[in-house]
PDB file of C-alpha atoms and ligand atoms in Angstrom:
ATOM      1  CA  MET J  12       0.000   0.000   0.000  1.00 88.00           C
ATOM      2  CA  THR J  13       1.151   3.528  -0.664  1.00 94.00           C
ATOM      3  CA  ILE J  14       1.213   6.067   2.137  1.00 95.00           C
ATOM      4  CA  ASP J  15      -1.898   7.754   0.745  1.00 95.00           C
ATOM      5  CA  GLU J  16      -3.700   4.397   0.685  1.00 96.00           C
ATOM      6  CA  LEU J  17      -2.606   3.707   4.262  1.00 96.00           C
ATOM      7  CA  ILE J  18      -3.914   7.104   5.348  1.00 94.00           C
ATOM      8  CA  ALA J  19      -7.234   6.464   3.616  1.00 94.00           C
ATOM      9  CA  ALA J  20      -7.522   3.001   5.208  1.00 95.00           C
ATOM     10  CA  ALA J  21      -6.604   4.347   8.657  1.00 93.00           C
ATOM     11  CA  ARG J  22      -9.161   7.148   8.307  1.00 91.00           C
ATOM     12  CA  GLY J  23     -11.673   4.472   7.350  1.00 90.00           C
ATOM     13  CA  GLY J  24     -11.081   2.821  10.728  1.00 88.00           C
ATOM     14  CA  SER J  25      -8.332   0.280  10.054  1.00 90.00           C
ATOM     15  CA  LEU J  26      -6.256  -0.029  13.226  1.00 87.00           C
ATOM     16  CA  ARG J  27      -3.747  -2.051  11.224  1.00 90.00           C
ATOM     17  CA  ALA J  28      -3.209   0.798   8.783  1.00 93.00           C
ATOM     18  CA  ALA J  29      -2.926   3.228  11.703  1.00 92.00           C
ATOM     19  CA  GLY J  30      -0.270   0.967  13.229  1.00 90.00           C
ATOM     20  CA  ARG J  31       1.633   0.902   9.935  1.00 93.00           C
ATOM     21  CA  LEU J  32       1.615   4.701   9.771  1.00 94.00           C
ATOM     22  CA  LEU J  33       2.862   4.936  13.350  1.00 92.00           C
ATOM     23  CA  SER J  34       5.717   2.566  12.470  1.00 90.00           C
ATOM     24  CA  LEU J  35       6.549   4.612   9.386  1.00 92.00           C
ATOM     25  CA  VAL J  36       6.911   7.845  11.377  1.00 89.00           C
ATOM     26  CA  GLU J  37       9.491   6.090  13.553  1.00 84.00           C
ATOM     27  CA  SER J  38      11.497   5.295  10.419  1.00 85.00           C
ATOM     28  CA  PRO J  39      13.380   7.363   7.850  1.00 84.00           C
ATOM     29  CA  ARG J  40      10.060   7.686   5.977  1.00 90.00           C
ATOM     30  CA  ARG J  41       8.717  10.003   8.687  1.00 88.00           C
ATOM     31  CA  THR J  42       8.829  13.117   6.507  1.00 87.00           C
ATOM     32  CA  GLU J  43       6.968  11.374   3.680  1.00 92.00           C
ATOM     33  CA  VAL J  44       4.117  10.501   6.025  1.00 93.00           C
ATOM     34  CA  LEU J  45       4.029  13.944   7.631  1.00 89.00           C
ATOM     35  CA  ASP J  46       4.037  15.589   4.198  1.00 90.00           C
ATOM     36  CA  ALA J  47       1.210  13.341   3.012  1.00 93.00           C
ATOM     37  CA  LEU J  48      -0.839  14.274   6.077  1.00 89.00           C
ATOM     38  CA  GLY J  49      -0.175  17.975   5.564  1.00 82.00           C
ATOM     39  CA  PRO J  50      -0.692  20.611   8.220  1.00 77.00           C
ATOM     40  CA  LEU J  51      -3.566  20.370  10.688  1.00 73.00           C
ATOM     41  CA  GLY J  52      -5.250  23.144   8.708  1.00 69.00           C
ATOM     42  CA  GLY J  53      -6.507  25.137  11.641  1.00 67.00           C
ATOM     43  CA  LEU J  54      -8.038  22.080  13.296  1.00 70.00           C
ATOM     44  CA  ALA J  55      -7.641  22.094  17.047  1.00 72.00           C
ATOM     45  CA  PRO J  56      -4.833  19.722  17.990  1.00 75.00           C
ATOM     46  CA  PRO J  57      -6.020  16.745  20.061  1.00 84.00           C
ATOM     47  CA  ARG J  58      -5.640  16.774  23.804  1.00 89.00           C
ATOM     48  CA  VAL J  59      -2.503  15.035  24.963  1.00 92.00           C
ATOM     49  CA  LEU J  60      -2.569  13.722  28.495  1.00 95.00           C
ATOM     50  CA  GLY J  61       0.771  12.786  30.011  1.00 93.00           C
ATOM     51  CA  ILE J  62       1.027  10.146  32.721  1.00 93.00           C
ATOM     52  CA  THR J  63       4.433   9.766  34.260  1.00 89.00           C
ATOM     53  CA  GLY J  64       6.045   8.504  37.446  1.00 88.00           C
ATOM     54  CA  PRO J  65       8.337   5.791  38.738  1.00 86.00           C
ATOM     55  CA  PRO J  66       7.932   2.138  37.665  1.00 84.00           C
ATOM     56  CA  GLY J  67       5.171   0.359  39.547  1.00 87.00           C
ATOM     57  CA  ALA J  68       3.411   3.538  40.717  1.00 91.00           C
ATOM     58  CA  GLY J  69       0.233   2.489  38.930  1.00 91.00           C
ATOM     59  CA  LYS J  70       0.500   4.467  35.701  1.00 90.00           C
ATOM     60  CA  SER J  71      -0.898   1.736  33.454  1.00 88.00           C
ATOM     61  CA  THR J  72      -3.697   0.989  35.902  1.00 90.00           C
ATOM     62  CA  THR J  73      -4.586   4.688  35.939  1.00 93.00           C
ATOM     63  CA  VAL J  74      -4.422   4.888  32.139  1.00 91.00           C
ATOM     64  CA  GLY J  75      -6.787   1.927  31.877  1.00 89.00           C
ATOM     65  CA  ALA J  76      -9.243   3.587  34.249  1.00 91.00           C
ATOM     66  CA  LEU J  77      -9.019   6.952  32.446  1.00 93.00           C
ATOM     67  CA  VAL J  78      -9.562   5.316  29.051  1.00 91.00           C
ATOM     68  CA  GLY J  79     -12.754   3.804  30.460  1.00 90.00           C
ATOM     69  CA  ALA J  80     -13.920   7.202  31.724  1.00 93.00           C
ATOM     70  CA  TYR J  81     -13.291   8.915  28.380  1.00 94.00           C
ATOM     71  CA  ARG J  82     -14.875   6.108  26.370  1.00 92.00           C
ATOM     72  CA  GLU J  83     -18.017   6.663  28.443  1.00 92.00           C
ATOM     73  CA  ARG J  84     -17.997  10.199  27.069  1.00 93.00           C
ATOM     74  CA  GLY J  85     -17.762   8.787  23.550  1.00 93.00           C
ATOM     75  CA  MET J  86     -14.243  10.034  22.938  1.00 93.00           C
ATOM     76  CA  ARG J  87     -11.828   8.164  20.664  1.00 92.00           C
ATOM     77  CA  VAL J  88      -8.689   7.494  22.667  1.00 93.00           C
ATOM     78  CA  ALA J  89      -5.134   6.544  21.704  1.00 93.00           C
ATOM     79  CA  VAL J  90      -2.579   5.360  24.258  1.00 90.00           C
ATOM     80  CA  LEU J  91       1.141   5.648  23.556  1.00 89.00           C
ATOM     81  CA  ALA J  92       3.120   3.782  26.192  1.00 86.00           C
ATOM     82  CA  VAL J  93       6.696   4.973  26.268  1.00 80.00           C
ATOM     83  CA  ASP J  94       7.710   2.566  28.961  1.00 62.00           C
ATOM     84  CA  PRO J  95      10.162  -0.181  28.133  1.00 59.00           C
ATOM     85  CA  SER J  96       9.226  -2.154  31.236  1.00 54.00           C
ATOM     86  CA  SER J  97       5.533  -2.140  30.572  1.00 49.00           C
ATOM     87  CA  PRO J  98       4.510  -2.857  27.003  1.00 48.00           C
ATOM     88  CA  TYR J  99       0.758  -3.112  26.567  1.00 52.00           C
ATOM     89  CA  SER J 100       1.098  -5.738  23.922  1.00 47.00           C
ATOM     90  CA  GLY J 101       3.562  -8.333  22.772  1.00 40.00           C
ATOM     91  CA  GLY J 102       2.929 -10.625  25.677  1.00 35.00           C
ATOM     92  CA  ALA J 103       5.842  -9.484  27.808  1.00 34.00           C
ATOM     93  CA  LEU J 104       3.697  -8.044  30.512  1.00 37.00           C
ATOM     94  CA  LEU J 105       0.501  -9.915  30.910  1.00 39.00           C
ATOM     95  CA  GLY J 106      -0.634  -7.615  33.706  1.00 46.00           C
ATOM     96  CA  ASP J 107      -1.005  -4.631  31.430  1.00 51.00           C
ATOM     97  CA  ARG J 108      -2.933  -6.669  28.902  1.00 49.00           C
ATOM     98  CA  ILE J 109      -5.356  -7.732  31.576  1.00 49.00           C
ATOM     99  CA  ARG J 110      -5.732  -4.143  32.818  1.00 54.00           C
ATOM    100  CA  MET J 111      -6.402  -2.972  29.298  1.00 61.00           C
ATOM    101  CA  ALA J 112      -8.451  -6.031  28.350  1.00 62.00           C
ATOM    102  CA  ALA J 113     -11.689  -4.086  28.455  1.00 64.00           C
ATOM    103  CA  HIS J 114     -10.375  -1.869  25.677  1.00 67.00           C
ATOM    104  CA  ILE J 115      -8.470  -4.355  23.500  1.00 66.00           C
ATOM    105  CA  ASN J 116     -11.403  -5.055  21.209  1.00 69.00           C
ATOM    106  CA  ASP J 117     -12.748  -1.517  21.170  1.00 77.00           C
ATOM    107  CA  PRO J 118     -12.213  -0.075  17.671  1.00 78.00           C
ATOM    108  CA  ASP J 119     -12.160   3.450  19.135  1.00 86.00           C
ATOM    109  CA  VAL J 120      -9.193   2.692  21.374  1.00 88.00           C
ATOM    110  CA  LEU J 121      -5.726   2.394  19.906  1.00 88.00           C
ATOM    111  CA  ILE J 122      -2.972   1.167  22.215  1.00 85.00           C
ATOM    112  CA  ARG J 123       0.624   1.206  21.172  1.00 85.00           C
ATOM    113  CA  SER J 124       3.951   0.646  22.869  1.00 80.00           C
ATOM    114  CA  VAL J 125       6.695   2.988  21.749  1.00 78.00           C
ATOM    115  CA  ALA J 126      10.205   1.659  22.258  1.00 71.00           C
ATOM    116  CA  THR J 127      12.554   4.151  23.872  1.00 65.00           C
ATOM    117  CA  ARG J 128      15.373   3.400  21.447  1.00 64.00           C
ATOM    118  CA  GLY J 129      15.862   2.981  17.780  1.00 62.00           C
ATOM    119  CA  HIS J 130      13.856   5.948  16.570  1.00 64.00           C
ATOM    120  CA  LEU J 131      15.020   8.335  13.996  1.00 62.00           C
ATOM    121  CA  GLY J 132      16.090  11.331  16.069  1.00 62.00           C
ATOM    122  CA  GLY J 133      15.237   9.660  19.374  1.00 66.00           C
ATOM    123  CA  LEU J 134      12.133   9.463  21.444  1.00 70.00           C
ATOM    124  CA  ALA J 135      11.589  13.206  21.738  1.00 69.00           C
ATOM    125  CA  ALA J 136      11.433  13.411  17.932  1.00 73.00           C
ATOM    126  CA  ALA J 137       9.269  10.308  17.499  1.00 80.00           C
ATOM    127  CA  VAL J 138       6.439  11.268  19.828  1.00 85.00           C
ATOM    128  CA  PRO J 139       5.347  14.544  18.161  1.00 84.00           C
ATOM    129  CA  ALA J 140       5.211  12.706  14.819  1.00 86.00           C
ATOM    130  CA  ALA J 141       3.054   9.960  16.323  1.00 91.00           C
ATOM    131  CA  ILE J 142       0.781  12.616  17.819  1.00 90.00           C
ATOM    132  CA  ARG J 143       0.474  14.241  14.402  1.00 89.00           C
ATOM    133  CA  VAL J 144      -0.611  10.914  12.858  1.00 93.00           C
ATOM    134  CA  LEU J 145      -3.169  10.330  15.597  1.00 93.00           C
ATOM    135  CA  ALA J 146      -4.501  13.882  15.201  1.00 90.00           C
ATOM    136  CA  ALA J 147      -5.047  13.225  11.501  1.00 90.00           C
ATOM    137  CA  LEU J 148      -6.913  10.048  12.391  1.00 91.00           C
ATOM    138  CA  ALA J 149      -9.365  12.046  14.514  1.00 88.00           C
ATOM    139  CA  TYR J 150      -8.452  10.750  17.944  1.00 92.00           C
ATOM    140  CA  ASP J 151      -9.919  13.113  20.522  1.00 92.00           C
ATOM    141  CA  LEU J 152      -7.508  12.224  23.266  1.00 94.00           C
ATOM    142  CA  ILE J 153      -3.974  10.869  23.296  1.00 95.00           C
ATOM    143  CA  VAL J 154      -2.632   9.430  26.532  1.00 93.00           C
ATOM    144  CA  LEU J 155       1.136   9.281  26.817  1.00 91.00           C
ATOM    145  CA  GLU J 156       2.511   6.954  29.488  1.00 89.00           C
ATOM    146  CA  THR J 157       6.179   7.553  30.247  1.00 86.00           C
ATOM    147  CA  VAL J 158       8.506   6.430  33.028  1.00 80.00           C
ATOM    148  CA  GLY J 159       9.748   9.646  34.512  1.00 69.00           C
ATOM    149  CA  VAL J 160      13.429   8.924  34.566  1.00 65.00           C
ATOM    150  CA  GLY J 161      15.436  10.001  31.553  1.00 69.00           C
ATOM    151  CA  GLN J 162      15.769  13.488  30.133  1.00 69.00           C
ATOM    152  CA  SER J 163      13.913  12.570  26.953  1.00 66.00           C
ATOM    153  CA  GLU J 164      10.996  11.191  28.981  1.00 70.00           C
ATOM    154  CA  VAL J 165      10.822  14.462  30.870  1.00 72.00           C
ATOM    155  CA  GLU J 166      10.871  16.317  27.527  1.00 72.00           C
ATOM    156  CA  VAL J 167       8.087  14.130  26.214  1.00 72.00           C
ATOM    157  CA  ALA J 168       6.065  14.805  29.358  1.00 72.00           C
ATOM    158  CA  ALA J 169       6.442  18.540  28.756  1.00 71.00           C
ATOM    159  CA  ILE J 170       4.611  18.173  25.438  1.00 79.00           C
ATOM    160  CA  ALA J 171       1.524  16.830  27.201  1.00 88.00           C
ATOM    161  CA  ASP J 172      -1.085  18.910  28.922  1.00 87.00           C
ATOM    162  CA  PRO J 173      -1.812  18.205  31.652  1.00 92.00           C
ATOM    163  CA  THR J 174       1.102  16.086  32.748  1.00 92.00           C
ATOM    164  CA  ILE J 175       0.041  13.931  35.660  1.00 94.00           C
ATOM    165  CA  VAL J 176       2.776  12.629  37.935  1.00 92.00           C
ATOM    166  CA  ILE J 177       1.850   9.445  39.766  1.00 93.00           C
ATOM    167  CA  LEU J 178       3.534   8.635  43.057  1.00 93.00           C
ATOM    168  CA  ASN J 179       2.789   6.305  45.954  1.00 94.00           C
ATOM    169  CA  PRO J 180       2.506   6.758  49.704  1.00 94.00           C
ATOM    170  CA  GLY J 181       5.752   6.247  51.476  1.00 87.00           C
ATOM    171  CA  ALA J 182       8.743   7.912  52.910  1.00 65.00           C
ATOM    172  CA  GLY J 183      10.856   9.740  50.421  1.00 75.00           C
ATOM    173  CA  ASP J 184       8.626   9.451  47.362  1.00 73.00           C
ATOM    174  CA  ALA J 185       7.906  13.176  47.352  1.00 76.00           C
ATOM    175  CA  VAL J 186      11.523  14.084  47.930  1.00 78.00           C
ATOM    176  CA  GLN J 187      12.699  11.650  45.239  1.00 79.00           C
ATOM    177  CA  ALA J 188      10.233  13.051  42.744  1.00 78.00           C
ATOM    178  CA  ALA J 189      11.349  16.592  43.514  1.00 76.00           C
ATOM    179  CA  LYS J 190      14.982  15.567  43.090  1.00 75.00           C
ATOM    180  CA  ALA J 191      14.327  13.828  39.797  1.00 74.00           C
ATOM    181  CA  GLY J 192      12.773  17.034  38.454  1.00 79.00           C
ATOM    182  CA  LEU J 193       9.470  15.200  38.075  1.00 82.00           C
ATOM    183  CA  LEU J 194       7.473  17.742  40.039  1.00 85.00           C
ATOM    184  CA  GLU J 195       8.619  20.483  37.685  1.00 83.00           C
ATOM    185  CA  VAL J 196       6.695  18.920  34.797  1.00 83.00           C
ATOM    186  CA  ALA J 197       3.629  18.110  36.921  1.00 89.00           C
ATOM    187  CA  ASP J 198       0.352  19.912  36.319  1.00 92.00           C
ATOM    188  CA  ILE J 199      -1.432  17.464  38.630  1.00 95.00           C
ATOM    189  CA  VAL J 200       0.136  15.106  41.170  1.00 95.00           C
ATOM    190  CA  VAL J 201      -1.609  11.857  42.073  1.00 96.00           C
ATOM    191  CA  VAL J 202      -0.811   9.816  45.166  1.00 96.00           C
ATOM    192  CA  ASN J 203      -1.957   6.410  43.951  1.00 96.00           C
ATOM    193  CA  LYS J 204      -2.358   3.315  46.148  1.00 96.00           C
ATOM    194  CA  ALA J 205      -4.047   5.534  48.709  1.00 97.00           C
ATOM    195  CA  ASP J 206      -5.360   2.281  50.198  1.00 97.00           C
ATOM    196  CA  ARG J 207      -1.907   1.996  51.745  1.00 95.00           C
ATOM    197  CA  ASP J 208      -0.658   3.713  54.905  1.00 94.00           C
ATOM    198  CA  GLY J 209       0.847   7.136  54.722  1.00 93.00           C
ATOM    199  CA  ALA J 210      -1.099   8.612  51.792  1.00 95.00           C
ATOM    200  CA  ASP J 211      -2.161  11.715  53.734  1.00 95.00           C
ATOM    201  CA  GLN J 212       1.380  12.324  54.945  1.00 93.00           C
ATOM    202  CA  THR J 213       2.702  11.994  51.378  1.00 93.00           C
ATOM    203  CA  VAL J 214       0.081  14.504  50.205  1.00 94.00           C
ATOM    204  CA  ARG J 215       1.263  16.922  52.925  1.00 93.00           C
ATOM    205  CA  ASP J 216       4.925  16.377  51.951  1.00 91.00           C
ATOM    206  CA  LEU J 217       4.076  17.063  48.316  1.00 92.00           C
ATOM    207  CA  ARG J 218       2.130  20.233  49.172  1.00 92.00           C
ATOM    208  CA  ALA J 219       5.380  21.554  50.620  1.00 90.00           C
ATOM    209  CA  GLU J 220       7.137  20.883  47.301  1.00 87.00           C
ATOM    210  CA  SER J 221       4.535  21.816  44.702  1.00 89.00           C
ATOM    211  CA  ALA J 222       1.683  24.267  44.155  1.00 92.00           C
ATOM    212  CA  VAL J 223      -0.278  22.087  41.673  1.00 94.00           C
ATOM    213  CA  PRO J 224      -3.411  20.073  42.624  1.00 96.00           C
ATOM    214  CA  ILE J 225      -2.555  16.914  44.555  1.00 97.00           C
ATOM    215  CA  LEU J 226      -5.098  14.096  44.549  1.00 97.00           C
ATOM    216  CA  LYS J 227      -5.396  10.725  46.225  1.00 97.00           C
ATOM    217  CA  LEU J 228      -6.314   7.757  44.054  1.00 98.00           C
ATOM    218  CA  ILE J 229      -6.901   4.032  44.325  1.00 96.00           C
ATOM    219  CA  ALA J 230      -6.571   3.327  40.625  1.00 94.00           C
ATOM    220  CA  ALA J 231      -7.079  -0.399  41.058  1.00 90.00           C
ATOM    221  CA  GLN J 232     -10.588   0.273  42.416  1.00 92.00           C
ATOM    222  CA  GLY J 233     -11.427   3.463  40.552  1.00 92.00           C
ATOM    223  CA  GLU J 234     -11.680   5.336  43.828  1.00 96.00           C
ATOM    224  CA  GLY J 235     -10.835   9.007  43.286  1.00 97.00           C
ATOM    225  CA  LEU J 236     -11.137   8.635  39.516  1.00 96.00           C
ATOM    226  CA  PRO J 237     -14.024  11.135  39.082  1.00 97.00           C
ATOM    227  CA  GLU J 238     -12.005  13.732  41.011  1.00 98.00           C
ATOM    228  CA  LEU J 239      -9.012  13.104  38.743  1.00 98.00           C
ATOM    229  CA  VAL J 240     -11.168  13.475  35.625  1.00 97.00           C
ATOM    230  CA  ASP J 241     -12.583  16.728  37.080  1.00 97.00           C
ATOM    231  CA  ALA J 242      -9.084  18.046  37.738  1.00 97.00           C
ATOM    232  CA  ILE J 243      -8.085  17.224  34.142  1.00 97.00           C
ATOM    233  CA  ASP J 244     -11.210  18.994  32.838  1.00 95.00           C
ATOM    234  CA  ALA J 245     -10.491  22.046  35.001  1.00 95.00           C
ATOM    235  CA  HIS J 246      -6.965  22.121  33.647  1.00 94.00           C
ATOM    236  CA  HIS J 247      -8.248  22.015  30.079  1.00 91.00           C
ATOM    237  CA  ARG J 248     -10.768  24.773  30.737  1.00 91.00           C
ATOM    238  CA  ALA J 249      -7.926  26.953  32.009  1.00 90.00           C
ATOM    239  CA  ASP J 250      -5.900  26.436  28.831  1.00 86.00           C
ATOM    240  CA  SER J 251      -4.802  29.659  27.149  1.00 88.00           C
ATOM    241  CA  PRO J 252      -2.916  30.844  24.079  1.00 88.00           C
ATOM    242  CA  GLU J 253       0.078  31.452  26.357  1.00 89.00           C
ATOM    243  CA  ARG J 254       0.049  27.852  27.570  1.00 84.00           C
ATOM    244  CA  ARG J 255      -0.384  26.499  24.055  1.00 82.00           C
ATOM    245  CA  THR J 256       2.561  28.604  22.970  1.00 86.00           C
ATOM    246  CA  ALA J 257       4.615  27.332  25.910  1.00 82.00           C
ATOM    247  CA  ARG J 258       3.881  23.740  24.873  1.00 79.00           C
ATOM    248  CA  ALA J 259       4.776  24.487  21.274  1.00 81.00           C
ATOM    249  CA  ARG J 260       8.014  26.034  22.551  1.00 85.00           C
ATOM    250  CA  ALA J 261       8.788  22.872  24.567  1.00 77.00           C
ATOM    251  CA  GLN J 262       8.136  20.791  21.466  1.00 76.00           C
ATOM    252  CA  ILE J 263      10.366  22.902  19.230  1.00 82.00           C
ATOM    253  CA  LEU J 264      13.146  22.936  21.830  1.00 81.00           C
ATOM    254  CA  SER J 265      12.930  19.210  22.291  1.00 73.00           C
ATOM    255  CA  LEU J 266      13.168  18.598  18.529  1.00 74.00           C
ATOM    256  CA  ALA J 267      16.009  21.091  18.178  1.00 81.00           C
ATOM    257  CA  LEU J 268      17.924  19.566  21.108  1.00 79.00           C
ATOM    258  CA  THR J 269      17.490  16.122  19.597  1.00 73.00           C
ATOM    259  CA  ARG J 270      18.951  17.344  16.314  1.00 78.00           C
ATOM    260  CA  LEU J 271      21.922  18.950  18.091  1.00 85.00           C
ATOM    261  CA  ARG J 272      22.582  15.871  20.221  1.00 81.00           C
ATOM    262  CA  ASP J 273      22.598  13.693  17.100  1.00 78.00           C
ATOM    263  CA  HIS J 274      24.688  16.169  15.110  1.00 87.00           C
ATOM    264  CA  PRO J 275      27.422  14.302  13.197  1.00 88.00           C
ATOM    265  CA  ASP J 276      30.014  16.962  14.133  1.00 92.00           C
ATOM    266  CA  LEU J 277      29.384  16.927  17.883  1.00 93.00           C
ATOM    267  CA  GLY J 278      31.910  14.158  18.640  1.00 94.00           C
ATOM    268  CA  ARG J 279      34.672  15.757  16.635  1.00 95.00           C
ATOM    269  CA  LEU J 280      34.002  19.198  18.093  1.00 95.00           C
ATOM    270  CA  ALA J 281      34.104  17.734  21.609  1.00 96.00           C
ATOM    271  CA  GLU J 282      37.493  16.146  20.899  1.00 97.00           C
ATOM    272  CA  ALA J 283      38.807  19.458  19.579  1.00 96.00           C
ATOM    273  CA  VAL J 284      37.655  21.253  22.728  1.00 96.00           C
ATOM    274  CA  ALA J 285      39.006  18.506  25.002  1.00 96.00           C
ATOM    275  CA  SER J 286      42.429  18.633  23.348  1.00 97.00           C
ATOM    276  CA  GLY J 287      42.557  22.423  23.597  1.00 95.00           C
ATOM    277  CA  ASN J 288      42.314  23.002  19.838  1.00 95.00           C
ATOM    278  CA  ASP J 289      38.952  24.727  20.075  1.00 94.00           C
ATOM    279  CA  ASP J 290      36.940  26.487  22.752  1.00 96.00           C
ATOM    280  CA  PRO J 291      33.388  25.470  23.659  1.00 95.00           C
ATOM    281  CA  TYR J 292      31.950  28.849  22.613  1.00 96.00           C
ATOM    282  CA  SER J 293      33.104  28.677  19.018  1.00 95.00           C
ATOM    283  CA  ALA J 294      32.404  24.928  18.928  1.00 95.00           C
ATOM    284  CA  ALA J 295      28.801  25.689  19.911  1.00 94.00           C
ATOM    285  CA  GLU J 296      28.649  28.340  17.170  1.00 93.00           C
ATOM    286  CA  ARG J 297      29.907  25.799  14.651  1.00 92.00           C
ATOM    287  CA  LEU J 298      27.399  23.210  15.807  1.00 91.00           C
ATOM    288  CA  PHE J 299      24.551  25.668  15.160  1.00 88.00           C
ATOM    289  CA  ALA J 300      26.002  26.787  11.866  1.00 87.00           C
ATOM    290  CA  GLY J 301      26.419  23.166  10.797  1.00 70.00           C
ATOM    291  CA  GLU J 302      29.877  23.920   9.450  1.00 59.00           C
ATOM    292  CA  PRO J 303      32.792  21.618  10.190  1.00 54.00           C
TER     293      PRO J 303
HETATM  294  N1  GDP T 412      -2.773  -1.469  46.384  1.00 89.08           N
HETATM  295  C1  GDP T 412      -2.877  -0.910  45.180  1.00 89.08           C
HETATM  296  N2  GDP T 412      -2.196  -1.433  44.150  1.00 89.08           N
HETATM  297  C2  GDP T 412      -2.298  -0.850  42.941  1.00 89.08           C
HETATM  298  C3  GDP T 412      -3.121   0.287  42.739  1.00 89.08           C
HETATM  299  N3  GDP T 412      -2.996   0.661  41.449  1.00 89.08           N
HETATM  300  C4  GDP T 412      -2.156  -0.196  40.862  1.00 89.08           C
HETATM  301  N4  GDP T 412      -1.731  -1.124  41.747  1.00 89.08           N
HETATM  302  C5  GDP T 412      -0.816  -2.256  41.512  1.00 89.08           C
HETATM  303  O1  GDP T 412       0.511  -1.752  41.356  1.00 89.08           O
HETATM  304  C6  GDP T 412       1.240  -2.569  40.425  1.00 89.08           C
HETATM  305  C7  GDP T 412       1.846  -1.720  39.345  1.00 89.08           C
HETATM  306  O2  GDP T 412       0.819  -1.141  38.571  1.00 89.08           O
HETATM  307  P1  GDP T 412       1.058  -0.605  37.087  1.00 89.08           P
HETATM  308  O3  GDP T 412      -0.199   0.089  36.690  1.00 89.08           O
HETATM  309  O4  GDP T 412       1.569  -1.669  36.197  1.00 89.08           O
HETATM  310  O5  GDP T 412       2.230   0.447  37.341  1.00 89.08           O
HETATM  311  P2  GDP T 412       3.162   1.225  36.295  1.00 89.08           P
HETATM  312  O6  GDP T 412       4.468   0.508  36.224  1.00 89.08           O
HETATM  313  O7  GDP T 412       3.323   2.582  36.911  1.00 89.08           O
HETATM  314  O8  GDP T 412       2.449   1.276  34.980  1.00 89.08           O
HETATM  315  C8  GDP T 412       0.252  -3.580  39.893  1.00 89.08           C
HETATM  316  O9  GDP T 412       0.437  -4.778  40.586  1.00 89.08           O
HETATM  317  C9  GDP T 412      -1.095  -2.965  40.209  1.00 89.08           C
HETATM  318  O10 GDP T 412      -2.105  -3.922  40.368  1.00 89.08           O
HETATM  319  C10 GDP T 412      -3.860   0.801  43.862  1.00 89.08           C
HETATM  320  O11 GDP T 412      -4.593   1.782  43.779  1.00 89.08           O
HETATM  321  N5  GDP T 412      -3.690   0.169  45.053  1.00 89.08           N
HETATM  322 MG1   MG T 413       3.051   0.792  33.006  1.00 89.08          MG
END
């Protein structure tokens, strides 16, 4: 099938064709696909919800619950799981499949694992392209699950709005999250597993570190889910041109940084600076200019 045929098939509801397009934008054929899709043409970009936090915090469980809530509203939802430890498909992690089982056969839910490596230009470059494909396929909501550890995951989280950071009750979780820079990207903080001891204390600790809404959740039982959905809605209602511009800025910066990090001259320039044959200021100028 040609790219145009794939786009037509995906728009006609083929999840297979949609999957093919998402694979293509992770490959050197990315530009071809993006060109074929064209600009959004003034259409409002879809909402992108970011869910991040340490492994095991309950991100996938929360995503599953949120997908259910948005499906009840009739929204078409796509989930991109950027979490190497927790693929939603492929059999590696049965737990996630069971959590998402309710949605596996729903044609209006697309679930895809995005590997953290092997993309043209890295993860931070792959995710905006995937979002563009999903926007063209008329998904109303895109949920991005990332493990909040690496720099590129933090960059990806910054593209989403709101970004929800999921933590658990327990000594040090709040402090760890603050240290890891996770709280900086948070628009909403969720203390999941609130069925465990210490949830209220963790909420108090987090209030000392962050000014954003902090909610308790028992994702496994759906307790606190309506409040989370309300907080997400309130965040969306408060969206503004300034915030949209700030997100666009984060996206541009993340793409530009990716390009610079992958620049073929970076290694050689670094050696020249290290050996005293160049200074970092002019090396940086050369990196921007693209000249050897
Ligand atoms: N006690 C309790 N366990 C939960 C809750 N939410 C999720 N879990 C469990 O925590 C584990 C990790 O959940 P998962 O959603 O895979 O976490 P992720 O790695 O952040 O995606 C699983 O065993 C879940 O069943 C909760 O609200 N309470
Ligand atoms: Mg997960």
